[in-house]
């Protein structure tokens, strides 16, 4: 608890993704009051031409609080 799954277009370096994951982990720890060792973060790169189909399939059934306009 909790796991954050980030889907994004390809092209960012491992260093950029690691830095972002660290920041997300810190935010979760600060906001939810949990220990860092229980927070996990993953990334999945999705090509722009597949974005709408993949996202629709992968997030079906999830509660969306901010919906992107794509």
PDB file of C-alpha atoms in Angstrom:
ATOM      1  CA  UNK A   1       0.000   0.000   0.000  1.00  0.00           C
ATOM      2  CA  UNK A   2      -0.004   2.110  -2.091  1.00  0.00           C
ATOM      3  CA  UNK A   3       1.172   1.469  -5.645  1.00  0.00           C
ATOM      4  CA  UNK A   4       1.310   4.228  -8.244  1.00  0.00           C
ATOM      5  CA  UNK A   5       1.304   3.201 -11.893  1.00  0.00           C
ATOM      6  CA  UNK A   6       2.393   5.886 -14.335  1.00  0.00           C
ATOM      7  CA  UNK A   7       1.627   5.551 -18.024  1.00  0.00           C
ATOM      8  CA  UNK A   8       3.399   7.926 -20.366  1.00  0.00           C
ATOM      9  CA  UNK A   9       4.690   8.407 -23.874  1.00  0.00           C
ATOM     10  CA  UNK A  10       8.100   6.832 -24.532  1.00  0.00           C
ATOM     11  CA  UNK A  11      11.271   8.868 -24.516  1.00  0.00           C
ATOM     12  CA  UNK A  12      12.175   9.762 -20.954  1.00  0.00           C
ATOM     13  CA  UNK A  13      15.424   8.483 -19.512  1.00  0.00           C
ATOM     14  CA  UNK A  14      15.672   6.074 -16.591  1.00  0.00           C
ATOM     15  CA  UNK A  15      17.126   8.939 -14.552  1.00  0.00           C
ATOM     16  CA  UNK A  16      14.120  11.186 -15.232  1.00  0.00           C
ATOM     17  CA  UNK A  17      11.706   8.379 -14.343  1.00  0.00           C
ATOM     18  CA  UNK A  18      13.641   7.530 -11.171  1.00  0.00           C
ATOM     19  CA  UNK A  19      13.622  11.173 -10.079  1.00  0.00           C
ATOM     20  CA  UNK A  20       9.881  11.399 -10.715  1.00  0.00           C
ATOM     21  CA  UNK A  21       9.265   8.123  -8.853  1.00  0.00           C
ATOM     22  CA  UNK A  22      11.237   9.428  -5.871  1.00  0.00           C
ATOM     23  CA  UNK A  23       9.150  12.606  -5.837  1.00  0.00           C
ATOM     24  CA  UNK A  24       5.906  10.627  -6.065  1.00  0.00           C
ATOM     25  CA  UNK A  25       7.019   8.397  -3.203  1.00  0.00           C
ATOM     26  CA  UNK A  26       7.855  11.420  -1.050  1.00  0.00           C
ATOM     27  CA  UNK A  27       4.484  13.001  -1.824  1.00  0.00           C
ATOM     28  CA  UNK A  28       2.609   9.834  -0.877  1.00  0.00           C
ATOM     29  CA  UNK A  29       4.591   9.516   2.358  1.00  0.00           C
ATOM     30  CA  UNK A  30       3.877  13.154   3.258  1.00  0.00           C
ATOM     31  CA  UNK A  31       0.204  13.138   2.284  1.00  0.00           C
ATOM     32  CA  UNK A  32      -0.872   9.656   3.410  1.00  0.00           C
ATOM     33  CA  UNK A  33       1.437   9.276   6.386  1.00  0.00           C
ATOM     34  CA  UNK A  34       2.865   5.924   5.394  1.00  0.00           C
ATOM     35  CA  UNK A  35       6.424   4.631   5.403  1.00  0.00           C
ATOM     36  CA  UNK A  36       8.486   4.905   2.187  1.00  0.00           C
ATOM     37  CA  UNK A  37       9.128   1.157   2.084  1.00  0.00           C
ATOM     38  CA  UNK A  38       5.432   0.446   1.456  1.00  0.00           C
ATOM     39  CA  UNK A  39       5.144   2.784  -1.563  1.00  0.00           C
ATOM     40  CA  UNK A  40       5.875   1.359  -5.004  1.00  0.00           C
ATOM     41  CA  UNK A  41       5.931   3.156  -8.367  1.00  0.00           C
ATOM     42  CA  UNK A  42       5.942   1.655 -11.849  1.00  0.00           C
ATOM     43  CA  UNK A  43       6.087   3.099 -15.352  1.00  0.00           C
ATOM     44  CA  UNK A  44       4.630   1.838 -18.618  1.00  0.00           C
ATOM     45  CA  UNK A  45       5.484   3.566 -21.865  1.00  0.00           C
ATOM     46  CA  UNK A  46       2.677   3.691 -24.414  1.00  0.00           C
ATOM     47  CA  UNK A  47       3.162   5.002 -27.977  1.00  0.00           C
ATOM     48  CA  UNK A  48       1.001   8.002 -28.873  1.00  0.00           C
ATOM     49  CA  UNK A  49      -0.857   6.108 -31.617  1.00  0.00           C
ATOM     50  CA  UNK A  50      -1.929   3.424 -29.113  1.00  0.00           C
ATOM     51  CA  UNK A  51      -2.653   5.761 -26.202  1.00  0.00           C
ATOM     52  CA  UNK A  52      -6.453   6.020 -26.325  1.00  0.00           C
ATOM     53  CA  UNK A  53      -7.045   2.289 -26.793  1.00  0.00           C
ATOM     54  CA  UNK A  54      -4.526   1.151 -24.187  1.00  0.00           C
ATOM     55  CA  UNK A  55      -5.578   3.704 -21.593  1.00  0.00           C
ATOM     56  CA  UNK A  56      -9.271   2.941 -22.065  1.00  0.00           C
ATOM     57  CA  UNK A  57      -8.588  -0.789 -21.611  1.00  0.00           C
ATOM     58  CA  UNK A  58      -6.160  -0.437 -18.703  1.00  0.00           C
ATOM     59  CA  UNK A  59      -8.077   2.025 -16.552  1.00  0.00           C
ATOM     60  CA  UNK A  60     -11.535   0.587 -17.136  1.00  0.00           C
ATOM     61  CA  UNK A  61     -13.251   0.390 -13.781  1.00  0.00           C
ATOM     62  CA  UNK A  62     -10.898   2.796 -11.999  1.00  0.00           C
ATOM     63  CA  UNK A  63     -12.140   5.976 -10.343  1.00  0.00           C
ATOM     64  CA  UNK A  64     -10.708   8.849 -12.389  1.00  0.00           C
ATOM     65  CA  UNK A  65     -10.352  12.127 -10.496  1.00  0.00           C
ATOM     66  CA  UNK A  66      -8.704  14.129 -13.276  1.00  0.00           C
ATOM     67  CA  UNK A  67      -9.462  13.133 -16.843  1.00  0.00           C
ATOM     68  CA  UNK A  68      -6.998  14.050 -19.585  1.00  0.00           C
ATOM     69  CA  UNK A  69      -8.232  15.541 -22.829  1.00  0.00           C
ATOM     70  CA  UNK A  70      -6.608  13.555 -25.630  1.00  0.00           C
TER      71      UNK A  70
END
